[in-house]
XYZ file of C-alpha atoms in Angstrom:
401
model
C 203.725 -4.030 139.504
C 207.566 -4.239 138.817
C 208.698 -4.936 135.348
C 210.267 -8.113 135.945
C 206.752 -9.520 137.593
C 205.445 -8.500 134.198
C 208.069 -10.233 132.133
C 207.680 -13.084 134.758
C 203.784 -13.567 133.427
C 204.593 -13.461 129.805
C 207.344 -15.825 130.098
C 205.122 -18.344 131.790
C 201.521 -17.844 130.236
C 202.938 -16.397 126.587
C 201.677 -13.226 124.797
C 199.520 -11.610 124.192
C 198.262 -12.041 127.960
C 196.345 -9.540 130.340
C 197.714 -8.753 133.695
C 195.528 -6.960 136.246
C 197.268 -5.597 139.756
C 194.840 -6.222 142.584
C 196.771 -3.712 144.771
C 195.742 -0.894 142.249
C 192.376 -1.747 142.175
C 192.097 -1.603 146.021
C 194.196 1.620 146.271
C 191.730 2.882 143.942
C 188.612 1.778 145.787
C 190.319 3.123 149.051
C 190.776 6.455 147.398
C 187.268 7.051 146.165
C 185.900 5.988 149.538
C 188.194 7.981 151.566
C 187.010 10.998 149.343
C 183.311 10.715 150.657
C 183.975 9.640 153.685
C 181.970 11.882 155.344
C 178.710 10.760 153.966
C 177.380 8.019 156.351
C 175.942 5.869 153.738
C 177.652 5.267 150.747
C 177.584 2.775 148.204
C 180.262 2.152 145.570
C 178.565 -0.456 142.727
C 181.741 -1.588 140.332
C 180.517 -1.420 136.891
C 181.383 -4.635 135.849
C 181.246 -4.177 132.017
C 184.270 -2.305 132.249
C 186.033 -5.785 133.364
C 183.647 -8.809 134.142
C 186.313 -11.689 135.067
C 184.563 -13.492 138.226
C 187.938 -13.349 140.135
C 187.900 -9.704 139.456
C 184.272 -9.318 141.018
C 185.127 -11.192 143.787
C 187.891 -9.181 144.548
C 185.395 -6.069 144.597
C 183.211 -7.786 146.805
C 185.951 -8.596 149.325
C 186.932 -5.017 149.240
C 183.164 -3.995 149.844
C 181.169 -2.813 146.430
C 178.325 -3.787 145.155
C 177.682 -4.376 141.355
C 176.191 -2.297 138.509
C 175.331 -4.369 135.794
C 173.784 -3.622 132.249
C 172.525 -7.008 131.203
C 171.009 -10.495 132.693
C 174.118 -12.062 131.947
C 176.227 -9.433 133.740
C 173.599 -10.144 137.066
C 173.937 -13.833 136.666
C 177.654 -12.969 136.568
C 177.701 -11.181 139.728
C 175.352 -13.683 141.439
C 177.609 -16.524 140.308
C 180.503 -14.315 142.202
C 178.674 -14.219 145.088
C 176.999 -10.937 145.413
C 173.716 -10.874 147.071
C 170.991 -9.810 144.942
C 170.598 -6.554 146.924
C 174.050 -5.851 146.196
C 173.060 -5.285 142.445
C 171.809 -2.596 140.512
C 170.403 -3.411 136.656
C 170.587 -0.478 134.570
C 169.838 -1.982 130.957
C 169.001 0.362 128.114
C 166.709 -0.753 125.337
C 165.799 -4.232 126.541
C 162.535 -6.130 126.479
C 160.046 -5.906 129.764
C 160.714 -9.876 129.977
C 164.485 -9.498 130.567
C 163.765 -6.488 133.102
C 161.373 -9.346 134.699
C 163.682 -11.379 134.787
C 166.214 -9.369 137.188
C 163.159 -8.602 138.769
C 162.662 -12.373 139.657
C 166.350 -12.665 140.572
C 165.937 -9.806 143.394
C 168.053 -7.155 142.593
C 167.692 -3.397 142.500
C 165.717 -2.526 139.415
C 166.807 0.696 137.560
C 164.368 1.717 134.520
C 165.504 4.534 131.697
C 162.226 5.283 129.967
C 158.782 5.861 129.980
C 157.210 3.367 128.450
C 158.984 0.347 130.300
C 158.136 2.345 133.255
C 154.268 2.238 132.472
C 154.547 -0.891 131.874
C 156.105 -2.632 134.372
C 154.416 -0.098 137.046
C 151.351 -1.267 136.003
C 152.104 -5.109 136.728
C 154.271 -4.930 139.098
C 153.615 -1.642 141.246
C 154.732 -3.088 144.833
C 158.431 -3.974 143.319
C 160.600 -0.589 144.041
C 162.451 0.779 141.515
C 165.212 3.337 140.462
C 164.423 6.203 137.702
C 167.397 6.882 135.350
C 167.225 10.547 134.488
C 168.764 12.296 131.434
C 169.720 15.780 132.744
C 170.746 17.283 129.296
C 174.294 17.581 130.288
C 177.217 16.879 127.898
C 180.123 15.428 129.745
C 182.692 12.738 128.134
C 185.905 12.345 126.510
C 184.170 11.008 123.345
C 181.112 11.539 121.690
C 180.445 7.540 122.079
C 180.764 7.961 125.778
C 178.754 10.982 126.197
C 175.217 9.352 127.433
C 173.454 12.624 129.444
C 173.295 14.926 126.460
C 169.735 15.595 124.752
C 169.983 13.571 122.008
C 171.465 10.433 123.896
C 169.183 7.318 124.094
C 169.774 6.677 127.526
C 167.690 7.908 130.425
C 164.374 10.298 130.658
C 164.398 13.642 129.729
C 164.197 16.227 132.632
C 161.788 17.613 130.815
C 159.123 14.637 130.915
C 158.908 14.680 134.807
C 155.328 15.444 134.211
C 155.079 12.003 132.848
C 156.926 10.035 134.928
C 154.789 11.802 138.011
C 151.690 10.686 136.209
C 152.568 7.058 135.694
C 153.967 7.111 139.314
C 150.350 8.678 140.563
C 148.372 6.272 138.110
C 150.353 2.995 138.848
C 150.857 3.585 142.622
C 154.460 2.279 141.750
C 157.056 2.485 144.608
C 160.319 5.000 143.682
C 163.294 4.165 146.069
C 166.072 5.852 143.817
C 166.827 8.000 140.809
C 169.952 7.931 138.642
C 172.112 9.986 136.173
C 175.073 9.434 134.586
C 176.327 12.088 131.983
C 179.472 10.121 130.598
C 182.768 8.938 130.800
C 186.250 11.208 131.231
C 184.738 14.082 133.224
C 187.207 16.362 134.137
C 185.160 19.552 134.933
C 183.511 19.170 138.326
C 181.622 22.217 137.926
C 179.458 20.073 135.235
C 178.853 17.332 137.563
C 177.942 19.382 140.400
C 175.231 21.257 138.205
C 174.214 17.846 137.057
C 173.599 17.160 140.665
C 171.521 19.726 141.615
C 169.207 18.631 138.692
C 168.853 15.474 140.351
C 168.376 17.030 143.956
C 165.615 18.872 142.412
C 163.836 15.985 140.767
C 164.543 13.930 144.140
C 162.017 16.466 145.583
C 159.258 15.048 143.622
C 159.705 11.681 145.726
C 158.953 11.059 149.278
C 160.283 7.733 149.788
C 163.762 7.698 148.199
C 166.393 5.428 149.845
C 169.481 6.542 147.469
C 170.347 8.685 144.702
C 172.785 7.770 142.039
C 175.111 9.737 140.602
C 176.990 7.275 137.995
C 180.157 7.849 137.665
C 182.655 8.596 134.579
C 185.645 9.884 136.539
C 188.641 10.406 133.944
C 192.000 8.815 134.636
C 195.151 9.431 133.207
C 196.196 7.285 130.510
C 199.904 9.136 130.094
C 202.373 10.810 131.676
C 201.234 14.520 132.686
C 197.337 13.699 132.003
C 195.015 15.289 133.111
C 192.222 13.512 135.700
C 189.162 13.907 137.638
C 190.058 15.261 141.332
C 188.494 12.853 143.415
C 189.353 14.599 146.464
C 187.763 18.076 145.414
C 184.649 16.575 143.963
C 184.618 14.614 147.257
C 184.933 17.688 149.468
C 182.296 19.324 147.561
C 179.670 16.843 146.705
C 179.726 15.534 149.810
C 178.865 18.843 151.689
C 176.002 19.288 149.116
C 174.646 16.051 149.778
C 174.587 16.046 153.022
C 172.760 19.664 152.842
C 170.200 18.426 150.792
C 169.645 14.969 152.839
C 168.560 17.760 155.776
C 166.446 19.261 153.359
C 165.071 15.987 152.463
C 164.290 15.224 156.023
C 166.103 12.117 156.586
C 169.446 10.618 155.308
C 170.094 8.908 152.000
C 172.640 6.579 150.533
C 175.084 8.282 148.134
C 175.928 5.855 145.390
C 178.628 5.903 142.437
C 179.271 3.431 139.814
C 182.829 3.686 138.565
C 184.514 0.979 136.333
C 187.329 2.762 134.627
C 188.355 4.380 137.797
C 188.722 1.230 139.772
C 190.386 -1.121 137.009
C 192.035 0.958 134.042
C 195.211 1.897 135.936
C 195.450 -1.949 137.094
C 195.335 -3.722 134.053
C 198.556 -4.173 131.689
C 198.336 -5.715 128.343
C 201.705 -7.758 126.791
C 202.418 -8.431 123.469
C 205.639 -9.837 121.524
C 206.965 -7.629 118.853
C 206.895 -10.140 115.798
C 208.496 -7.869 113.108
C 210.150 -4.583 113.036
C 209.410 -3.108 109.316
C 210.761 -0.139 107.997
C 209.092 1.565 104.866
C 210.082 4.780 103.215
C 208.734 6.935 105.824
C 207.566 4.569 108.772
C 209.322 2.157 111.445
C 206.223 -0.778 112.191
C 206.785 -2.727 115.260
C 204.346 -5.478 114.280
C 202.885 -7.026 117.380
C 201.266 -10.680 118.058
C 197.856 -8.887 118.786
C 195.422 -6.429 117.277
C 192.195 -4.409 117.505
C 190.417 -7.886 118.333
C 192.096 -7.913 121.592
C 192.184 -4.087 122.424
C 189.866 -1.882 120.005
C 190.171 1.214 121.910
C 192.542 3.052 119.868
C 190.901 2.315 116.862
C 187.230 2.362 118.150
C 187.638 5.962 119.895
C 191.105 7.293 119.285
C 192.175 6.246 122.651
C 195.891 6.618 123.985
C 197.377 3.896 125.667
C 201.360 4.174 127.079
C 203.247 1.274 125.489
C 206.670 0.549 127.048
C 209.117 -1.631 125.900
C 209.794 -3.756 128.980
C 212.327 -5.887 127.444
C 214.872 -2.901 126.877
C 213.117 -0.229 128.866
C 216.115 1.686 129.379
C 217.008 1.792 125.774
C 217.463 4.692 123.313
C 214.044 6.405 122.330
C 213.210 5.898 118.554
C 209.851 6.465 117.022
C 207.901 3.656 116.035
C 204.229 2.848 114.840
C 203.162 0.106 116.689
C 200.467 -1.994 114.606
C 198.748 -5.097 114.998
C 198.256 -8.663 112.737
C 194.546 -8.078 111.743
C 193.933 -7.932 108.197
C 193.232 -4.179 108.121
C 194.316 -0.744 109.290
C 195.173 -1.754 112.814
C 197.212 0.986 114.606
C 197.616 0.761 118.171
C 200.300 3.972 118.078
C 201.485 6.583 115.473
C 204.835 7.507 115.464
C 205.329 7.141 119.349
C 208.850 7.488 121.171
C 209.528 3.867 122.771
C 212.750 2.364 123.892
C 214.541 0.444 121.264
C 212.699 -2.134 119.805
C 214.303 -5.471 118.658
C 212.112 -8.396 117.470
C 210.946 -10.769 120.055
C 210.808 -8.022 122.657
C 207.775 -7.721 125.117
C 205.799 -4.499 124.815
C 203.270 -3.337 127.950
C 200.067 -1.513 127.242
C 199.036 0.621 129.863
C 195.577 1.296 131.615
C 194.379 -1.889 129.558
C 192.139 -2.917 132.937
C 189.002 -1.467 131.542
C 187.006 -2.037 128.144
C 189.723 -3.869 126.654
C 189.430 -7.901 127.316
C 185.449 -7.232 127.463
C 185.729 -6.128 124.131
C 187.424 -8.302 122.429
C 186.167 -10.574 119.596
C 187.493 -13.431 117.557
C 188.219 -11.425 114.624
C 190.090 -12.789 111.719
C 189.371 -16.006 113.676
C 191.823 -15.106 116.352
C 191.773 -16.561 119.634
C 191.575 -14.395 122.833
C 194.225 -14.196 125.175
C 194.691 -15.229 129.116
C 193.865 -13.310 131.902
C 196.489 -13.254 134.681
C 195.599 -11.211 138.170
C 198.742 -10.241 140.218
C 197.195 -10.905 143.698
C 199.295 -11.226 147.248
C 202.570 -10.673 145.185
C 201.702 -13.933 143.007
C 200.378 -14.238 139.138
C 196.946 -16.271 139.153
C 195.503 -17.410 136.073
C 191.795 -16.551 135.949
C 191.023 -17.322 132.092
C 193.106 -19.889 130.052
C 193.926 -18.684 126.786
C 191.100 -19.976 124.054
C 192.206 -22.625 121.886
C 190.895 -23.729 118.459
C 188.503 -25.938 120.056
C 186.732 -22.890 121.497
C 186.744 -21.036 118.044
C 184.644 -23.832 116.327
C 182.341 -24.475 119.807
C 178.808 -23.541 119.178
C 179.053 -23.945 115.481
C 177.107 -26.779 113.882
C 178.174 -28.387 110.691
C 175.797 -29.086 108.000
C 176.201 -31.593 104.906
C 177.184 -29.494 101.825
């Protein structure tokens, strides 16, 4: 998107506001599918927890994606967006058997990640095909909160518990149609990913009726100029060759599945805020904006870096600013960051705001959540209005005190 397009959105819909570029989402999807074009059966299930607006889901469906869901509400949103049940995989963690059975009745693909539920479900519904999520005990990911395949992770069934899995499958006669791993987010080392893949291939030999192998995702995208990222083309070339060779060993073609979230939507997102105050202290120049970690928590939660651009003065002289929010506690987006000179009233643009930004927002400090806009076919389309005070109190029940 061009700067003038972003400024137009801010002028029309106010700030703060989230903007998503449909063309960038499409190009990322096409880049991923092109990298694995040699695989006859490829399935890209968009990890909708990254950005779950229904209009974005509809765009994913138009591109040809399926959905990766982690809650029954995400399943319902996917169905609401027009996805067929067979296009949705349900990969929850720590949920009740009731929720898994609810998803079963909706007809989606189930992915089970613990022995207890596997045994309970197999005993009650042996005829329903399920996928098994394996924990490969491979450490990957850019932050401990998003590394989910290591030995101490709550996710997946340990590879060391394969005998237990096989015993449950044999005793219940349940049908296993897929196996799955997800090591974590922000994967840089392709060899680590391929090492985990080998573990999964070895695991797959225990099941004779598989339809797909799901490698999760976690591909790293750049967050700043010169930032390193996952080489999708190299991964596609190397993993495709190994996957096709495994299919020959297995005796038939299987579907290769991925569940990208951040890779598809992160770079497509922009978060626009207005500078309320420029405050000079004895050691720092603060740019205080009309938002906070109630709208974009990643810098405070993960220590994530978002490139910040002053789109009101893009060619201005660079100066050092700490960009902070209006939440009543430490609320820092960036410390001592070089940004084109800022004046009160300027619009700042946070890049890489498509993934895990709006979906992790809240009403902390009783602040309202912002609008979302999709830039589609060269035009701005409001896809979620900004909240009002009525939205804030909706659901509350006042009693006589």
